[in-house]
Structures are given as C-alpha cells and as structure tokens.
PDB file of C-alpha atoms and ligand atoms in Angstrom:
ATOM      1  CA  MET D   1     266.557  58.076  15.270  1.00 88.00           C
ATOM      2  CA  LYS D   2     268.757  58.213  17.751  1.00 91.00           C
ATOM      3  CA  LEU D   3     267.736  57.332  22.219  1.00 95.00           C
ATOM      4  CA  VAL D   4     269.432  57.525  24.922  1.00 97.00           C
ATOM      5  CA  PHE D   5     269.920  54.533  27.206  1.00 96.00           C
ATOM      6  CA  ALA D   6     269.707  55.884  31.146  1.00 97.00           C
ATOM      7  CA  THR D   7     271.557  53.817  32.451  1.00 94.00           C
ATOM      8  CA  ASN D   8     275.537  53.841  33.283  1.00 88.00           C
ATOM      9  CA  ASN D   9     276.039  49.447  33.018  1.00 87.00           C
ATOM     10  CA  LYS D  10     277.414  49.413  29.742  1.00 85.00           C
ATOM     11  CA  HIS D  11     276.306  45.236  29.656  1.00 79.00           C
ATOM     12  CA  LYS D  12     272.826  46.865  29.289  1.00 83.00           C
ATOM     13  CA  ILE D  13     273.221  49.024  26.887  1.00 88.00           C
ATOM     14  CA  GLU D  14     274.990  46.706  24.624  1.00 84.00           C
ATOM     15  CA  GLU D  15     272.357  44.355  25.522  1.00 80.00           C
ATOM     16  CA  VAL D  16     269.879  45.899  24.111  1.00 85.00           C
ATOM     17  CA  GLN D  17     271.616  47.646  20.887  1.00 87.00           C
ATOM     18  CA  HIS D  18     272.299  43.852  19.638  1.00 82.00           C
ATOM     19  CA  MET D  19     268.280  43.638  19.795  1.00 80.00           C
ATOM     20  CA  LEU D  20     267.685  47.288  17.408  1.00 84.00           C
ATOM     21  CA  PRO D  21     267.923  47.332  13.800  1.00 84.00           C
ATOM     22  CA  ALA D  22     269.925  49.421  12.873  1.00 87.00           C
ATOM     23  CA  SER D  23     267.539  52.575  12.251  1.00 90.00           C
ATOM     24  CA  ILE D  24     267.259  53.164  15.899  1.00 91.00           C
ATOM     25  CA  GLU D  25     270.297  54.005  17.893  1.00 93.00           C
ATOM     26  CA  ILE D  26     271.494  53.876  21.220  1.00 94.00           C
ATOM     27  CA  VAL D  27     272.609  57.285  22.601  1.00 94.00           C
ATOM     28  CA  SER D  28     275.385  56.895  26.719  1.00 94.00           C
ATOM     29  CA  LEU D  29     274.238  58.601  29.094  1.00 96.00           C
ATOM     30  CA  GLU D  30     278.978  59.503  28.886  1.00 95.00           C
ATOM     31  CA  SER D  31     278.151  60.830  24.831  1.00 94.00           C
ATOM     32  CA  ILE D  32     276.127  63.187  25.555  1.00 96.00           C
ATOM     33  CA  GLY D  33     277.918  64.764  28.856  1.00 97.00           C
ATOM     34  CA  CYS D  34     275.540  63.299  31.952  1.00 97.00           C
ATOM     35  CA  PHE D  35     277.719  62.243  34.806  1.00 97.00           C
ATOM     36  CA  GLU D  36     276.151  63.159  37.547  1.00 96.00           C
ATOM     37  CA  ASP D  37     274.030  60.635  39.502  1.00 93.00           C
ATOM     38  CA  ILE D  38     270.530  60.424  38.153  1.00 96.00           C
ATOM     39  CA  PRO D  39     268.179  60.683  41.470  1.00 95.00           C
ATOM     40  CA  GLU D  40     265.965  57.731  41.641  1.00 94.00           C
ATOM     41  CA  THR D  41     263.775  57.928  45.114  1.00 95.00           C
ATOM     42  CA  ALA D  42     260.474  57.393  44.337  1.00 97.00           C
ATOM     43  CA  ASP D  43     258.495  54.691  45.921  1.00 96.00           C
ATOM     44  CA  THR D  44     257.757  52.579  43.618  1.00 98.00           C
ATOM     45  CA  ILE D  45     259.545  51.492  40.689  1.00 98.00           C
ATOM     46  CA  GLU D  46     257.301  52.931  38.120  1.00 98.00           C
ATOM     47  CA  GLY D  47     257.956  55.970  39.234  1.00 98.00           C
ATOM     48  CA  ASN D  48     261.656  55.344  39.412  1.00 98.00           C
ATOM     49  CA  ALA D  49     261.570  54.461  35.635  1.00 98.00           C
ATOM     50  CA  ILE D  50     260.068  57.253  35.327  1.00 98.00           C
ATOM     51  CA  MET D  51     262.338  60.017  37.405  1.00 98.00           C
ATOM     52  CA  LYS D  52     264.842  58.436  35.584  1.00 98.00           C
ATOM     53  CA  ALA D  53     264.017  59.055  31.674  1.00 98.00           C
ATOM     54  CA  ASN D  54     262.119  61.959  32.785  1.00 98.00           C
ATOM     55  CA  TYR D  55     265.404  63.765  34.359  1.00 98.00           C
ATOM     56  CA  VAL D  56     267.859  63.095  31.270  1.00 98.00           C
ATOM     57  CA  THR D  57     264.598  64.069  28.925  1.00 97.00           C
ATOM     58  CA  GLN D  58     263.757  67.156  30.924  1.00 97.00           C
ATOM     59  CA  LYS D  59     267.577  68.118  31.394  1.00 97.00           C
ATOM     60  CA  TYR D  60     269.395  67.358  28.224  1.00 97.00           C
ATOM     61  CA  GLY D  61     265.811  67.355  25.903  1.00 97.00           C
ATOM     62  CA  TYR D  62     266.894  63.968  24.135  1.00 96.00           C
ATOM     63  CA  ASP D  63     264.500  61.121  23.635  1.00 97.00           C
ATOM     64  CA  CYS D  64     264.823  58.397  26.696  1.00 97.00           C
ATOM     65  CA  PHE D  65     264.229  55.047  28.373  1.00 97.00           C
ATOM     66  CA  ALA D  66     264.898  54.001  31.991  1.00 98.00           C
ATOM     67  CA  ASP D  67     264.686  50.759  33.793  1.00 96.00           C
ATOM     68  CA  ASP D  68     263.771  50.026  37.156  1.00 96.00           C
ATOM     69  CA  THR D  69     263.394  46.572  39.338  1.00 96.00           C
ATOM     70  CA  GLY D  70     262.584  44.962  42.116  1.00 97.00           C
ATOM     71  CA  LEU D  71     261.907  41.847  43.515  1.00 98.00           C
ATOM     72  CA  GLU D  72     259.030  40.974  45.714  1.00 98.00           C
ATOM     73  CA  VAL D  73     257.869  39.060  47.603  1.00 98.00           C
ATOM     74  CA  ASP D  74     254.330  38.010  48.183  1.00 98.00           C
ATOM     75  CA  ALA D  75     254.441  36.820  52.388  1.00 98.00           C
ATOM     76  CA  LEU D  76     255.938  39.868  52.547  1.00 98.00           C
ATOM     77  CA  ASN D  77     253.855  42.612  50.933  1.00 97.00           C
ATOM     78  CA  GLY D  78     255.544  43.090  47.925  1.00 98.00           C
ATOM     79  CA  GLU D  79     259.339  44.292  49.730  1.00 98.00           C
ATOM     80  CA  PRO D  80     261.695  44.510  49.490  1.00 98.00           C
ATOM     81  CA  GLY D  81     260.180  45.487  46.055  1.00 98.00           C
ATOM     82  CA  VAL D  82     261.472  49.387  44.948  1.00 97.00           C
ATOM     83  CA  PHE D  83     264.495  48.543  48.309  1.00 96.00           C
ATOM     84  CA  SER D  84     265.631  46.281  47.205  1.00 97.00           C
ATOM     85  CA  ALA D  85     269.109  47.119  46.236  1.00 94.00           C
ATOM     86  CA  HIS D  86     269.812  48.345  49.492  1.00 96.00           C
ATOM     87  CA  TYR D  87     267.855  46.453  51.697  1.00 98.00           C
ATOM     88  CA  ALA D  88     269.847  44.917  54.204  1.00 98.00           C
ATOM     89  CA  GLY D  89     271.507  48.441  54.243  1.00 97.00           C
ATOM     90  CA  GLU D  90     273.235  51.220  52.239  1.00 95.00           C
ATOM     91  CA  GLN D  91     276.393  48.663  51.422  1.00 96.00           C
ATOM     92  CA  ARG D  92     273.986  47.461  48.241  1.00 94.00           C
ATOM     93  CA  ASN D  93     275.756  43.423  48.996  1.00 97.00           C
ATOM     94  CA  SER D  94     273.514  40.924  47.380  1.00 96.00           C
ATOM     95  CA  ASP D  95     274.377  38.191  49.590  1.00 98.00           C
ATOM     96  CA  ASP D  96     273.479  40.413  53.138  1.00 98.00           C
ATOM     97  CA  ASN D  97     270.113  41.553  51.401  1.00 98.00           C
ATOM     98  CA  MET D  98     269.851  37.648  50.472  1.00 98.00           C
ATOM     99  CA  ASN D  99     269.945  36.401  54.074  1.00 98.00           C
ATOM    100  CA  LYS D 100     268.304  39.422  55.383  1.00 98.00           C
ATOM    101  CA  LEU D 101     265.565  38.022  52.694  1.00 98.00           C
ATOM    102  CA  LEU D 102     266.035  34.141  54.175  1.00 98.00           C
ATOM    103  CA  ASP D 103     265.545  35.142  57.578  1.00 98.00           C
ATOM    104  CA  ALA D 104     263.023  36.611  56.867  1.00 98.00           C
ATOM    105  CA  LEU D 105     260.969  34.022  55.341  1.00 98.00           C
ATOM    106  CA  SER D 106     262.145  31.338  57.823  1.00 97.00           C
ATOM    107  CA  ALA D 107     259.116  30.537  59.174  1.00 95.00           C
ATOM    108  CA  ALA D 108     257.503  31.922  56.123  1.00 96.00           C
ATOM    109  CA  SER D 109     254.979  28.446  54.454  1.00 96.00           C
ATOM    110  CA  ASP D 110     254.505  30.434  50.662  1.00 98.00           C
ATOM    111  CA  ARG D 111     257.968  31.287  49.435  1.00 98.00           C
ATOM    112  CA  ASN D 112     256.623  33.166  45.725  1.00 98.00           C
ATOM    113  CA  ALA D 113     257.379  36.310  44.748  1.00 98.00           C
ATOM    114  CA  GLN D 114     258.522  37.881  41.483  1.00 98.00           C
ATOM    115  CA  PHE D 115     260.351  39.835  39.698  1.00 98.00           C
ATOM    116  CA  LYS D 116     259.377  43.175  37.675  1.00 98.00           C
ATOM    117  CA  THR D 117     261.113  45.140  35.695  1.00 97.00           C
ATOM    118  CA  VAL D 118     258.897  48.279  34.122  1.00 98.00           C
ATOM    119  CA  ILE D 119     260.740  50.462  30.964  1.00 98.00           C
ATOM    120  CA  ALA D 120     259.318  53.966  30.892  1.00 98.00           C
ATOM    121  CA  LEU D 121     260.250  55.654  27.048  1.00 98.00           C
ATOM    122  CA  ASN D 122     260.206  59.324  26.931  1.00 98.00           C
ATOM    123  CA  LEU D 123     259.518  59.882  22.851  1.00 97.00           C
ATOM    124  CA  ASN D 124     258.201  62.028  20.573  1.00 96.00           C
ATOM    125  CA  GLY D 125     256.820  64.418  23.482  1.00 97.00           C
ATOM    126  CA  LYS D 126     254.649  60.716  24.927  1.00 98.00           C
ATOM    127  CA  GLN D 127     255.706  58.105  27.674  1.00 98.00           C
ATOM    128  CA  HIS D 128     255.098  54.602  27.162  1.00 98.00           C
ATOM    129  CA  LEU D 129     255.283  51.890  30.119  1.00 98.00           C
ATOM    130  CA  PHE D 130     256.791  48.469  29.284  1.00 98.00           C
ATOM    131  CA  THR D 131     256.598  45.519  32.513  1.00 98.00           C
ATOM    132  CA  GLY D 132     258.166  42.773  32.783  1.00 98.00           C
ATOM    133  CA  ILE D 133     256.913  39.738  35.638  1.00 98.00           C
ATOM    134  CA  ALA D 134     258.322  36.874  35.993  1.00 98.00           C
ATOM    135  CA  ARG D 135     256.776  35.035  38.590  1.00 98.00           C
ATOM    136  CA  GLY D 136     258.976  32.523  40.703  1.00 98.00           C
ATOM    137  CA  GLU D 137     259.654  31.166  43.881  1.00 98.00           C
ATOM    138  CA  ILE D 138     262.512  32.297  46.478  1.00 98.00           C
ATOM    139  CA  THR D 139     264.396  28.669  47.843  1.00 98.00           C
ATOM    140  CA  ILE D 140     265.533  28.083  51.285  1.00 97.00           C
ATOM    141  CA  GLU D 141     269.472  28.708  50.746  1.00 97.00           C
ATOM    142  CA  LYS D 142     271.309  30.120  47.859  1.00 98.00           C
ATOM    143  CA  THR D 143     272.708  27.878  44.484  1.00 98.00           C
ATOM    144  CA  GLY D 144     274.128  28.770  41.805  1.00 98.00           C
ATOM    145  CA  ASN D 145     277.246  31.551  40.456  1.00 94.00           C
ATOM    146  CA  GLN D 146     275.302  32.511  37.917  1.00 92.00           C
ATOM    147  CA  GLY D 147     273.415  36.579  37.537  1.00 88.00           C
ATOM    148  CA  PHE D 148     273.344  39.148  40.062  1.00 91.00           C
ATOM    149  CA  GLY D 149     271.506  40.367  42.403  1.00 95.00           C
ATOM    150  CA  TYR D 150     268.823  37.844  43.908  1.00 97.00           C
ATOM    151  CA  ASP D 151     269.325  35.404  41.351  1.00 96.00           C
ATOM    152  CA  PRO D 152     270.703  32.445  43.478  1.00 98.00           C
ATOM    153  CA  ILE D 153     267.409  32.223  45.369  1.00 98.00           C
ATOM    154  CA  PHE D 154     264.692  32.629  43.062  1.00 98.00           C
ATOM    155  CA  LYS D 155     263.854  29.714  41.239  1.00 98.00           C
ATOM    156  CA  PRO D 156     262.012  30.451  37.908  1.00 98.00           C
ATOM    157  CA  GLN D 157     258.290  28.722  37.787  1.00 98.00           C
ATOM    158  CA  GLY D 158     258.401  26.035  35.041  1.00 96.00           C
ATOM    159  CA  PHE D 159     262.466  24.963  36.287  1.00 97.00           C
ATOM    160  CA  GLU D 160     263.973  23.506  39.598  1.00 97.00           C
ATOM    161  CA  LEU D 161     266.894  25.352  39.022  1.00 98.00           C
ATOM    162  CA  THR D 162     267.615  29.437  40.306  1.00 98.00           C
ATOM    163  CA  PHE D 163     268.272  32.345  38.030  1.00 96.00           C
ATOM    164  CA  ALA D 164     271.590  31.551  39.123  1.00 96.00           C
ATOM    165  CA  GLN D 165     271.581  28.604  37.394  1.00 98.00           C
ATOM    166  CA  LEU D 166     270.892  29.320  34.331  1.00 94.00           C
ATOM    167  CA  SER D 167     272.827  30.584  31.369  1.00 90.00           C
ATOM    168  CA  LEU D 168     272.334  35.192  30.375  1.00 85.00           C
ATOM    169  CA  GLU D 169     270.354  33.326  26.983  1.00 86.00           C
ATOM    170  CA  GLU D 170     267.849  30.519  29.524  1.00 91.00           C
ATOM    171  CA  LYS D 171     267.751  33.566  32.122  1.00 92.00           C
ATOM    172  CA  GLY D 172     266.450  36.399  29.373  1.00 88.00           C
ATOM    173  CA  ALA D 173     264.626  34.750  27.629  1.00 91.00           C
ATOM    174  CA  ILE D 174     262.450  34.196  30.417  1.00 95.00           C
ATOM    175  CA  SER D 175     263.142  37.139  32.733  1.00 94.00           C
ATOM    176  CA  HIS D 176     261.504  40.230  33.986  1.00 95.00           C
ATOM    177  CA  ARG D 177     264.298  42.883  32.230  1.00 92.00           C
ATOM    178  CA  GLY D 178     263.975  40.161  29.083  1.00 92.00           C
ATOM    179  CA  LYS D 179     260.256  40.504  29.042  1.00 95.00           C
ATOM    180  CA  ALA D 180     259.957  44.134  29.243  1.00 96.00           C
ATOM    181  CA  THR D 181     263.190  44.956  26.476  1.00 93.00           C
ATOM    182  CA  GLU D 182     261.089  42.629  24.325  1.00 94.00           C
ATOM    183  CA  GLN D 183     257.565  44.717  24.266  1.00 96.00           C
ATOM    184  CA  LEU D 184     260.514  48.053  24.319  1.00 95.00           C
ATOM    185  CA  ILE D 185     262.200  46.852  21.629  1.00 92.00           C
ATOM    186  CA  ASN D 186     258.721  45.775  19.173  1.00 93.00           C
ATOM    187  CA  PHE D 187     256.975  48.903  20.258  1.00 95.00           C
ATOM    188  CA  LEU D 188     260.252  50.937  18.796  1.00 92.00           C
ATOM    189  CA  LYS D 189     260.338  48.509  15.653  1.00 88.00           C
ATOM    190  CA  THR D 190     256.560  50.098  14.557  1.00 90.00           C
ATOM    191  CA  LYS D 191     258.023  53.295  14.759  1.00 83.00           C
TER     192      LYS D 191
HETATM  193  P1  IMP Y   1     267.872  47.452  39.490  1.00 94.51           P
HETATM  194  O1  IMP Y   1     267.210  48.935  38.563  1.00 94.51           O
HETATM  195  O2  IMP Y   1     268.712  47.242  37.780  1.00 94.51           O
HETATM  196  O3  IMP Y   1     269.576  48.071  39.517  1.00 94.51           O
HETATM  197  O4  IMP Y   1     267.590  46.535  39.685  1.00 94.51           O
HETATM  198  C1  IMP Y   1     267.581  46.670  41.106  1.00 94.51           C
HETATM  199  C2  IMP Y   1     267.814  45.439  42.528  1.00 94.51           C
HETATM  200  O5  IMP Y   1     267.499  44.165  42.352  1.00 94.51           O
HETATM  201  C3  IMP Y   1     269.316  44.970  41.931  1.00 94.51           C
HETATM  202  O6  IMP Y   1     270.431  45.956  42.730  1.00 94.51           O
HETATM  203  C4  IMP Y   1     269.039  44.089  42.439  1.00 94.51           C
HETATM  204  O7  IMP Y   1     269.845  43.814  43.708  1.00 94.51           O
HETATM  205  C5  IMP Y   1     267.979  43.421  42.312  1.00 94.51           C
HETATM  206  N1  IMP Y   1     267.811  42.803  41.060  1.00 94.51           N
HETATM  207  C6  IMP Y   1     267.614  43.413  39.903  1.00 94.51           C
HETATM  208  N2  IMP Y   1     267.095  42.329  38.806  1.00 94.51           N
HETATM  209  C7  IMP Y   1     268.215  41.347  39.077  1.00 94.51           C
HETATM  210  C8  IMP Y   1     267.845  40.084  38.367  1.00 94.51           C
HETATM  211  O8  IMP Y   1     267.747  40.114  37.069  1.00 94.51           O
HETATM  212  N3  IMP Y   1     268.043  38.791  39.054  1.00 94.51           N
HETATM  213  C9  IMP Y   1     268.719  39.258  40.468  1.00 94.51           C
HETATM  214  N4  IMP Y   1     268.953  40.557  41.109  1.00 94.51           N
HETATM  215  C10 IMP Y   1     267.992  42.094  40.312  1.00 94.51           C
END
C-alpha cells in the first residue's frame, strides 16, 4: 500500500515510516510532484487536517493523510488553537508566541491546557480521523531546550518537567502527535 503524507517535514515522514509495517510505503509530496503550499485556512484543527488531505487526494488522486496541531488553553477559551503557529504574528516565531501566551496568562489562576493533534486519512474513498490529546499546564517561565514550538512552557500532566526537558522518545510516548500517530498506525495495520 502506498500512502502520501501531506507534510514537508521529512523528520515526521521518517518517524511514521519507521513505525509502519514494510507493506505500507509512505510517499512524500515531492515524489508526487506537489511543490506548492497546500492551503490550511480552515478555522479548526480538524478542518485544516481534512483540507490538506483532501487537497492531495482531489488534485493528485492519491490516498493520503495529513496532520494539524494546536495548543488549546482553558482560560483563553481554547486559544491559540488553530492559530498556534502564528499567534504573535506572521513571523511565526516560537519565542514571540510563548511570550504572548505568558503575558496573556500573567493574572490567570487556571493554567490548564492541552495540545491536540488531528490526523485525517483518506483511504479507498473513505475518510477517517484520529485525535491525540496531551493535557498539562502552562508554566510561569520557559524551561528546557529540546523540542520546538511551545515545548518550553508546557508541563504534561504527571510530570515535573516541560516537554522541552524530555527526550524525543519520552515526549513521543505521551504526546498528542504520538497518540494520534499510534491510532493511525494501529488502524493501518488492520488494512
Ligand atoms: P503543526 O500543525 O504541526 O504545524 O503545528 C502548528 C503549531 O503548533 C506549531 O507551529 C507550533 O507552534 C505548535 N506545536 C505543534 N506541535 C507542537 C509540539 O509538539 N510542541 C510544541 N508546540 C507545538
């Protein structure tokens, strides 16, 4: 089975391919000749995952999956959510995004939050969604230098460390993306 992963992140492709049985081959956007920016203008995380997967299936005719992730903060009614990448502006800078979020929560007593990843899979004419959630809280200051994005200010439930203080393996075992990917893989193994 050949399946396109609608991402330009080679690291994500390697990670998923590594977890799959050899009978399922992940194909990159590059190798199907898709070099344009795929639109992700929906107003929900689910909507963006679906938009990206549908773009590839409809325009190129391939079975495909795509992921989208956001950080949802309880005290901010789920913001930044679908706007996580450019919360502090189009420069898409992680430090700016984290500073804005820490400012927004400076007077908050509730610092609970969750990362949510949705994977949309188009397979044999049907669509399937897989959701992974990691609950935790937003710290008072940045700590750690692993990972990316909001990792230095997110402390997963049950841990005294931020995502940015965990190894890739430790984070992957409990993370939103790890959980959604595991569901996708378990589903694909039944195909
Ligand atoms: P994407 O949909 O995977 O591109 O994620 C959108 C944005 O959410 C990223 O630009 C990051 O700011 C944030 N984000 C996604 N996943 C993570 C994560 O695992 N840790 C921290 N921030 C993340």
